[in-house]
Amino acid sequence: MDILQHTFGRYQNEKVTEITLVNDNGVEVSCLTMGAIWHRFAVPENDGTKKNLLLSFDGIDDYYSNNQNICKSIGRVAGRIKGASYDLDGKHYQLPANENGNTLHGGPNGFSTLNWNYSTSISKNGISVIFQRKIDETMDGFPGNILATIIYTLNNNNRVTIAYSAMNGKEDTLFNPTCHAYFNLSDRHDLTTHEMQINSTGILDVNDQLIPTGEVLPIANTPYDFRDFSNVALAVGKVHGLDTAYVVNGPGQGTKPVAILRDRESGRQITVNSDRNGLVVYTPEEIDDQNISFSRDHGEPANKNEGIALECQMLPDAIHQDNFGDIVLPRYSKQTYRFSFTYDRIKNED
């Protein structure tokens, strides 16, 4: 196992460092200090090359020239908070709004906007990069001062585990982070050969601002039905892009993956595990005016829905829904969320 470090560039006059974790199988995971971005997930090919399974950019400025949150760490709270406000224990809290009067993905000064401090670790069980920042309420507009930690760990089973934790101060706050990682497992610039299975029978109903109504809609016999492996591109085409919160069956029991994404043509496969009760699945449908070109596009404009984001989290806007899970981080307490992505090859079946 090995850990490599080098300067990736500068953003807003701050140095951005790339840290690369390499396991004994030659699998590489690269992260950037800016936004605690998951930059590369590179796996060895038979011809000696390595295939990056993530949508990535060649320069740090490209990650911040669009609104797609490509592979960034999202927090304190992923998804939308209705009205950029909430009530807790008789107090009313107002948060910074950054989309239609709501707070999206931690607001305008969330985790993705920070250049994180880092350290590294090597053990017999894996290699890690540890990002950490002290975040007070004057920085992001959320109540309470926290010590936030994000740990990416790669082991020799080709599993990437991401652990988000926060140690809270003297005031209750909210904590529901995620990683906005986009995958394309194929050698194509679309998802036509991708299939997906999700451990879910229902999705959240949302209003015209994508705020959950509280109702769970059954997915049987709809384009959103991934209970069995189904072609991703066909479903995306029918609904004109996915931006969908799936209610995970039996989260935390560890008996079944949250999702499996596979590419039939290349045989590459990612298995997603999480103890959270939600999986937000997103494809970038509207990117035509954002001048996006990923590293894999070699200078050509990116296609819409070229990748798919799989975001493990508690269900969106949980602070306003009693049955969506608890995202309150009480004062003087610590909470850790973990989820993982394991690379493998499709087994001979069906």
GROMACS .gro file of C-alpha atoms in nm:
model
  350
    1MET     CA    1   0.000   0.000   0.000
    2ASP     CA    2   0.115   0.353  -0.067
    3ILE     CA    3   0.010   0.715  -0.024
    4LEU     CA    4   0.113   0.986  -0.270
    5GLN     CA    5   0.074   1.361  -0.233
    6HIS     CA    6   0.124   1.649  -0.475
    7THR     CA    7  -0.005   1.998  -0.549
    8PHE     CA    8  -0.312   1.989  -0.774
    9GLY     CA    9  -0.337   2.365  -0.823
   10ARG     CA   10  -0.459   2.678  -0.650
   11TYR     CA   11  -0.812   2.797  -0.586
   12GLN     CA   12  -0.892   3.142  -0.449
   13ASN     CA   13  -0.522   3.185  -0.361
   14GLU     CA   14  -0.509   2.865  -0.158
   15LYS     CA   15  -0.303   2.559  -0.245
   16VAL     CA   16  -0.505   2.250  -0.330
   17THR     CA   17  -0.337   1.917  -0.258
   18GLU     CA   18  -0.420   1.582  -0.419
   19ILE     CA   19  -0.376   1.277  -0.197
   20THR     CA   20  -0.370   0.936  -0.370
   21LEU     CA   21  -0.424   0.608  -0.188
   22VAL     CA   22  -0.292   0.296  -0.368
   23ASN     CA   23  -0.375  -0.056  -0.250
   24ASP     CA   24  -0.189  -0.379  -0.320
   25ASN     CA   25  -0.411  -0.449  -0.622
   26GLY     CA   26  -0.312  -0.124  -0.792
   27VAL     CA   27  -0.649   0.040  -0.728
   28GLU     CA   28  -0.613   0.414  -0.669
   29VAL     CA   29  -0.835   0.659  -0.483
   30SER     CA   30  -0.746   1.027  -0.517
   31CYS     CA   31  -0.898   1.308  -0.310
   32LEU     CA   32  -0.853   1.684  -0.314
   33THR     CA   33  -0.832   1.909  -0.010
   34MET     CA   34  -1.067   2.161  -0.174
   35GLY     CA   35  -1.423   2.047  -0.106
   36ALA     CA   36  -1.283   1.712   0.021
   37ILE     CA   37  -1.352   1.606  -0.339
   38TRP     CA   38  -1.332   1.239  -0.439
   39HIS     CA   39  -1.129   1.301  -0.753
   40ARG     CA   40  -1.046   0.956  -0.893
   41PHE     CA   41  -1.136   0.590  -0.841
   42ALA     CA   42  -0.894   0.424  -1.082
   43VAL     CA   43  -0.894   0.047  -1.135
   44PRO     CA   44  -0.639  -0.161  -1.332
   45GLU     CA   45  -0.726  -0.287  -1.680
   46ASN     CA   46  -0.587  -0.594  -1.859
   47ASP     CA   47  -0.379  -0.376  -2.091
   48GLY     CA   48  -0.191  -0.217  -1.802
   49THR     CA   49  -0.384   0.109  -1.801
   50LYS     CA   50  -0.615   0.231  -1.526
   51LYS     CA   51  -0.979   0.326  -1.568
   52ASN     CA   52  -1.125   0.613  -1.364
   53LEU     CA   53  -1.480   0.523  -1.264
   54LEU     CA   54  -1.569   0.877  -1.156
   55LEU     CA   55  -1.656   1.189  -1.351
   56SER     CA   56  -1.356   1.414  -1.285
   57PHE     CA   57  -1.191   1.732  -1.407
   58ASP     CA   58  -0.831   1.811  -1.495
   59GLY     CA   59  -0.824   2.135  -1.297
   60ILE     CA   60  -0.969   2.259  -0.969
   61ASP     CA   61  -1.139   2.561  -1.129
   62ASP     CA   62  -1.353   2.327  -1.341
   63TYR     CA   63  -1.509   2.175  -1.030
   64TYR     CA   64  -1.639   2.520  -0.933
   65SER     CA   65  -1.746   2.654  -1.274
   66ASN     CA   66  -2.082   2.472  -1.268
   67ASN     CA   67  -2.359   2.385  -1.022
   68GLN     CA   68  -2.337   2.005  -1.044
   69ASN     CA   69  -2.133   1.950  -0.723
   70ILE     CA   70  -1.918   1.695  -0.905
   71CYS     CA   71  -1.782   1.447  -0.649
   72LYS     CA   72  -1.777   1.705  -0.369
   73SER     CA   73  -1.838   1.647   0.000
   74ILE     CA   74  -2.177   1.788   0.097
   75GLY     CA   75  -2.267   1.917   0.445
   76ARG     CA   76  -2.368   2.002   0.703
   77VAL     CA   77  -2.693   1.881   0.546
   78ALA     CA   78  -2.735   1.719   0.205
   79GLY     CA   79  -3.044   1.792  -0.001
   80ARG     CA   80  -3.296   2.070   0.054
   81ILE     CA   81  -3.422   2.223   0.377
   82LYS     CA   82  -3.762   2.375   0.316
   83GLY     CA   83  -3.782   2.750   0.363
   84ALA     CA   84  -3.418   2.760   0.477
   85SER     CA   85  -3.545   2.732   0.833
   86TYR     CA   86  -3.666   2.493   1.100
   87ASP     CA   87  -3.799   2.484   1.456
   88LEU     CA   88  -3.637   2.280   1.730
   89ASP     CA   89  -3.722   2.270   2.102
   90GLY     CA   90  -3.920   2.593   2.083
   91LYS     CA   91  -3.653   2.785   1.892
   92HIS     CA   92  -3.670   2.902   1.531
   93TYR     CA   93  -3.356   2.877   1.321
   94GLN     CA   94  -3.300   3.064   0.995
   95LEU     CA   95  -3.041   2.929   0.753
   96PRO     CA   96  -2.879   3.080   0.443
   97ALA     CA   97  -3.095   3.020   0.134
   98ASN     CA   98  -2.932   2.937  -0.198
   99GLU     CA   99  -3.211   2.787  -0.411
  100ASN     CA  100  -3.569   2.915  -0.441
  101GLY     CA  101  -3.573   3.029  -0.079
  102ASN     CA  102  -3.451   2.690   0.042
  103THR     CA  103  -3.114   2.569   0.170
  104LEU     CA  104  -2.952   2.322  -0.072
  105HIS     CA  105  -2.650   2.101   0.008
  106GLY     CA  106  -2.537   2.293   0.314
  107GLY     CA  107  -2.608   2.637   0.172
  108PRO     CA  108  -2.372   2.876  -0.006
  109ASN     CA  109  -2.086   2.813   0.241
  110GLY     CA  110  -2.114   2.440   0.303
  111PHE     CA  111  -1.851   2.166   0.319
  112SER     CA  112  -1.792   2.178  -0.057
  113THR     CA  113  -1.665   2.537  -0.037
  114LEU     CA  114  -1.392   2.468   0.220
  115ASN     CA  115  -1.025   2.382   0.172
  116TRP     CA  116  -0.975   2.109   0.432
  117ASN     CA  117  -0.676   2.028   0.651
  118TYR     CA  118  -0.560   1.670   0.612
  119SER     CA  119  -0.347   1.390   0.747
  120THR     CA  120  -0.292   1.031   0.634
  121SER     CA  121  -0.288   0.689   0.796
  122ILE     CA  122  -0.172   0.339   0.703
  123SER     CA  123  -0.280   0.026   0.887
  124LYS     CA  124  -0.311  -0.345   0.814
  125ASN     CA  125  -0.678  -0.288   0.731
  126GLY     CA  126  -0.637  -0.004   0.483
  127ILE     CA  127  -0.499   0.335   0.397
  128SER     CA  128  -0.676   0.661   0.471
  129VAL     CA  129  -0.679   1.033   0.416
  130ILE     CA  130  -0.840   1.227   0.700
  131PHE     CA  131  -0.986   1.571   0.627
  132GLN     CA  132  -1.077   1.795   0.918
  133ARG     CA  133  -1.207   2.149   0.979
  134LYS     CA  134  -1.343   2.345   1.270
  135ILE     CA  135  -1.663   2.506   1.141
  136ASP     CA  136  -1.840   2.771   1.345
  137GLU     CA  137  -2.183   2.912   1.280
  138THR     CA  138  -2.043   3.236   1.135
  139MET     CA  139  -1.886   3.034   0.850
  140ASP     CA  140  -2.186   2.841   0.716
  141GLY     CA  141  -2.489   2.989   0.894
  142PHE     CA  142  -2.590   2.671   1.077
  143PRO     CA  143  -2.624   2.688   1.454
  144GLY     CA  144  -2.348   2.544   1.668
  145ASN     CA  145  -1.975   2.507   1.624
  146ILE     CA  146  -1.855   2.166   1.509
  147LEU     CA  147  -1.534   1.978   1.445
  148ALA     CA  148  -1.604   1.801   1.114
  149THR     CA  149  -1.402   1.502   0.996
  150ILE     CA  150  -1.417   1.321   0.660
  151ILE     CA  151  -1.219   0.998   0.621
  152TYR     CA  152  -1.168   0.816   0.291
  153THR     CA  153  -1.030   0.463   0.343
  154LEU     CA  154  -0.924   0.214   0.073
  155ASN     CA  155  -0.862  -0.151   0.158
  156ASN     CA  156  -0.734  -0.452  -0.037
  157ASN     CA  157  -1.088  -0.568  -0.109
  158ASN     CA  158  -1.113  -0.261  -0.336
  159ARG     CA  159  -1.363  -0.104  -0.100
  160VAL     CA  160  -1.373   0.271  -0.048
  161THR     CA  161  -1.533   0.364   0.284
  162ILE     CA  162  -1.627   0.725   0.350
  163ALA     CA  163  -1.690   0.827   0.711
  164TYR     CA  164  -1.839   1.165   0.796
  165SER     CA  165  -1.836   1.267   1.161
  166ALA     CA  166  -1.903   1.580   1.360
  167MET     CA  167  -1.828   1.670   1.722
  168ASN     CA  168  -2.073   1.933   1.834
  169GLY     CA  169  -2.034   2.226   2.071
  170LYS     CA  170  -2.281   2.394   2.302
  171GLU     CA  171  -2.583   2.422   2.071
  172ASP     CA  172  -2.791   2.158   1.892
  173THR     CA  173  -2.735   2.154   1.516
  174LEU     CA  174  -2.815   1.945   1.208
  175PHE     CA  175  -2.589   1.685   1.045
  176ASN     CA  176  -2.672   1.482   0.734
  177PRO     CA  177  -2.370   1.480   0.500
  178THR     CA  178  -2.300   1.287   0.180
  179CYS     CA  179  -2.054   1.251  -0.104
  180HIS     CA  180  -2.187   1.370  -0.442
  181ALA     CA  181  -1.986   1.113  -0.639
  182TYR     CA  182  -2.076   1.061  -1.007
  183PHE     CA  183  -1.999   0.727  -1.171
  184ASN     CA  184  -1.957   0.608  -1.527
  185LEU     CA  185  -1.820   0.254  -1.531
  186SER     CA  186  -1.812   0.218  -1.909
  187ASP     CA  187  -1.587   0.327  -2.194
  188ARG     CA  188  -1.879   0.522  -2.340
  189HIS     CA  189  -1.989   0.880  -2.287
  190ASP     CA  190  -2.336   0.778  -2.172
  191LEU     CA  191  -2.513   0.525  -1.951
  192THR     CA  192  -2.657   0.302  -2.224
  193THR     CA  193  -2.479  -0.014  -2.104
  194HIS     CA  194  -2.535   0.049  -1.732
  195GLU     CA  195  -2.774  -0.151  -1.517
  196MET     CA  196  -2.871  -0.077  -1.159
  197GLN     CA  197  -3.043  -0.249  -0.870
  198ILE     CA  198  -3.166  -0.056  -0.565
  199ASN     CA  199  -3.289  -0.205  -0.238
  200SER     CA  200  -3.604   0.005  -0.231
  201THR     CA  201  -3.974  -0.020  -0.305
  202GLY     CA  202  -4.060   0.350  -0.278
  203ILE     CA  203  -3.945   0.703  -0.359
  204LEU     CA  204  -4.027   1.035  -0.200
  205ASP     CA  205  -4.299   1.247  -0.353
  206VAL     CA  206  -4.179   1.606  -0.403
  207ASN     CA  207  -4.333   1.941  -0.496
  208ASP     CA  208  -4.228   2.166  -0.782
  209GLN     CA  209  -3.925   2.283  -0.580
  210LEU     CA  210  -3.819   1.922  -0.513
  211ILE     CA  211  -3.915   1.950  -0.147
  212PRO     CA  212  -4.055   1.622  -0.009
  213THR     CA  213  -4.427   1.626   0.070
  214GLY     CA  214  -4.394   1.345   0.325
  215GLU     CA  215  -4.558   1.086   0.102
  216VAL     CA  216  -4.377   0.775  -0.023
  217LEU     CA  217  -4.471   0.662  -0.373
  218PRO     CA  218  -4.453   0.294  -0.476
  219ILE     CA  219  -4.217   0.232  -0.767
  220ALA     CA  220  -4.362  -0.094  -0.900
  221ASN     CA  221  -4.428  -0.076  -1.273
  222THR     CA  222  -4.277   0.271  -1.308
  223PRO     CA  223  -3.950   0.385  -1.471
  224TYR     CA  224  -3.813   0.431  -1.117
  225ASP     CA  225  -3.835   0.058  -1.043
  226PHE     CA  226  -3.486  -0.082  -0.986
  227ARG     CA  227  -3.581  -0.364  -0.750
  228ASP     CA  228  -3.430  -0.592  -1.013
  229PHE     CA  229  -3.149  -0.493  -1.246
  230SER     CA  230  -3.279  -0.248  -1.505
  231ASN     CA  231  -3.115  -0.041  -1.776
  232VAL     CA  232  -3.030   0.304  -1.642
  233ALA     CA  233  -3.036   0.498  -1.970
  234LEU     CA  234  -3.384   0.371  -2.060
  235ALA     CA  235  -3.524   0.485  -1.724
  236VAL     CA  236  -3.345   0.820  -1.742
  237GLY     CA  237  -3.487   0.880  -2.090
  238LYS     CA  238  -3.842   0.810  -1.978
  239VAL     CA  239  -3.832   1.057  -1.687
  240HIS     CA  240  -3.593   1.312  -1.845
  241GLY     CA  241  -3.325   1.269  -1.582
  242LEU     CA  242  -3.325   1.131  -1.230
  243ASP     CA  243  -3.329   1.348  -0.917
  244THR     CA  244  -3.494   1.095  -0.694
  245ALA     CA  245  -3.479   1.000  -0.326
  246TYR     CA  246  -3.520   0.625  -0.271
  247VAL     CA  247  -3.636   0.498   0.067
  248VAL     CA  248  -3.394   0.219   0.153
  249ASN     CA  249  -3.535  -0.108   0.282
  250GLY     CA  250  -3.404  -0.208   0.625
  251PRO     CA  251  -3.112   0.039   0.652
  252GLY     CA  252  -2.837  -0.053   0.893
  253GLN     CA  253  -2.902  -0.427   0.891
  254GLY     CA  254  -2.613  -0.500   0.656
  255THR     CA  255  -2.788  -0.794   0.492
  256LYS     CA  256  -2.824  -0.644   0.147
  257PRO     CA  257  -2.644  -0.368  -0.043
  258VAL     CA  258  -2.824  -0.039  -0.088
  259ALA     CA  259  -2.748  -0.049  -0.459
  260ILE     CA  260  -2.542  -0.218  -0.727
  261LEU     CA  261  -2.437  -0.034  -1.041
  262ARG     CA  262  -2.283  -0.237  -1.322
  263ASP     CA  263  -2.172  -0.194  -1.681
  264ARG     CA  264  -2.270  -0.491  -1.893
  265GLU     CA  265  -2.018  -0.415  -2.167
  266SER     CA  266  -1.700  -0.389  -1.960
  267GLY     CA  267  -1.807  -0.605  -1.663
  268ARG     CA  268  -1.719  -0.334  -1.412
  269GLN     CA  269  -1.939  -0.314  -1.103
  270ILE     CA  270  -1.980  -0.098  -0.791
  271THR     CA  271  -2.163  -0.219  -0.480
  272VAL     CA  272  -2.296   0.047  -0.244
  273ASN     CA  273  -2.345  -0.016   0.128
  274SER     CA  274  -2.484   0.229   0.381
  275ASP     CA  275  -2.658   0.243   0.718
  276ARG     CA  276  -2.863   0.547   0.613
  277ASN     CA  277  -3.230   0.526   0.513
  278GLY     CA  278  -3.203   0.718   0.186
  279LEU     CA  279  -3.027   0.701  -0.149
  280VAL     CA  280  -3.057   1.002  -0.376
  281VAL     CA  281  -2.997   0.912  -0.740
  282TYR     CA  282  -2.918   1.200  -0.973
  283THR     CA  283  -2.823   1.236  -1.339
  284PRO     CA  284  -2.717   1.572  -1.488
  285GLU     CA  285  -2.995   1.634  -1.739
  286GLU     CA  286  -2.953   2.010  -1.784
  287ILE     CA  287  -2.586   2.092  -1.849
  288ASP     CA  288  -2.596   2.234  -2.202
  289ASP     CA  289  -2.519   2.592  -2.093
  290GLN     CA  290  -2.257   2.508  -1.829
  291ASN     CA  291  -1.954   2.449  -2.055
  292ILE     CA  292  -1.867   2.119  -1.888
  293SER     CA  293  -1.601   1.884  -2.022
  294PHE     CA  294  -1.484   1.599  -1.801
  295SER     CA  295  -1.135   1.450  -1.814
  296ARG     CA  296  -1.281   1.144  -1.989
  297ASP     CA  297  -1.425   1.369  -2.265
  298HIS     CA  298  -1.077   1.471  -2.388
  299GLY     CA  299  -1.179   1.827  -2.466
  300GLU     CA  300  -1.522   1.751  -2.611
  301PRO     CA  301  -1.836   1.884  -2.440
  302ALA     CA  302  -1.987   1.651  -2.182
  303ASN     CA  303  -2.309   1.473  -2.267
  304LYS     CA  304  -2.611   1.522  -2.048
  305ASN     CA  305  -2.658   1.226  -1.814
  306GLU     CA  306  -2.301   1.112  -1.880
  307GLY     CA  307  -2.276   0.986  -1.525
  308ILE     CA  308  -2.494   0.898  -1.230
  309ALA     CA  309  -2.463   1.020  -0.872
  310LEU     CA  310  -2.539   0.781  -0.587
  311GLU     CA  311  -2.575   0.983  -0.264
  312CYS     CA  312  -2.617   0.789   0.061
  313GLN     CA  313  -2.785   0.998   0.331
  314MET     CA  314  -3.079   1.029   0.565
  315LEU     CA  315  -3.389   1.121   0.367
  316PRO     CA  316  -3.397   1.485   0.248
  317ASP     CA  317  -3.563   1.754   0.460
  318ALA     CA  318  -3.582   1.511   0.752
  319ILE     CA  319  -3.598   1.800   0.998
  320HIS     CA  320  -3.952   1.870   0.872
  321GLN     CA  321  -4.073   1.508   0.855
  322ASP     CA  322  -4.113   1.297   1.168
  323ASN     CA  323  -4.071   0.964   0.989
  324PHE     CA  324  -3.765   1.050   0.776
  325GLY     CA  325  -3.504   0.992   1.047
  326ASP     CA  326  -3.324   1.201   1.306
  327ILE     CA  327  -3.059   1.442   1.174
  328VAL     CA  328  -3.031   1.652   1.491
  329LEU     CA  329  -2.682   1.650   1.640
  330PRO     CA  330  -2.731   1.732   2.009
  331ARG     CA  331  -2.490   1.962   2.183
  332TYR     CA  332  -2.166   1.810   2.311
  333SER     CA  333  -2.223   1.490   2.114
  334LYS     CA  334  -2.066   1.314   1.817
  335GLN     CA  335  -2.226   1.144   1.517
  336THR     CA  336  -2.061   0.937   1.244
  337TYR     CA  337  -2.213   0.824   0.914
  338ARG     CA  338  -2.041   0.560   0.701
  339PHE     CA  339  -2.103   0.427   0.354
  340SER     CA  340  -1.889   0.239   0.105
  341PHE     CA  341  -1.835   0.169  -0.263
  342THR     CA  342  -1.673  -0.162  -0.358
  343TYR     CA  343  -1.529  -0.230  -0.703
  344ASP     CA  344  -1.564  -0.578  -0.853
  345ARG     CA  345  -1.637  -0.754  -1.178
  346ILE     CA  346  -1.978  -0.888  -1.273
  347LYS     CA  347  -2.009  -1.252  -1.173
  348ASN     CA  348  -2.133  -1.507  -1.423
  349GLU     CA  349  -2.508  -1.519  -1.368
  350ASP     CA  350  -2.833  -1.486  -1.555
   0.00000   0.00000   0.00000
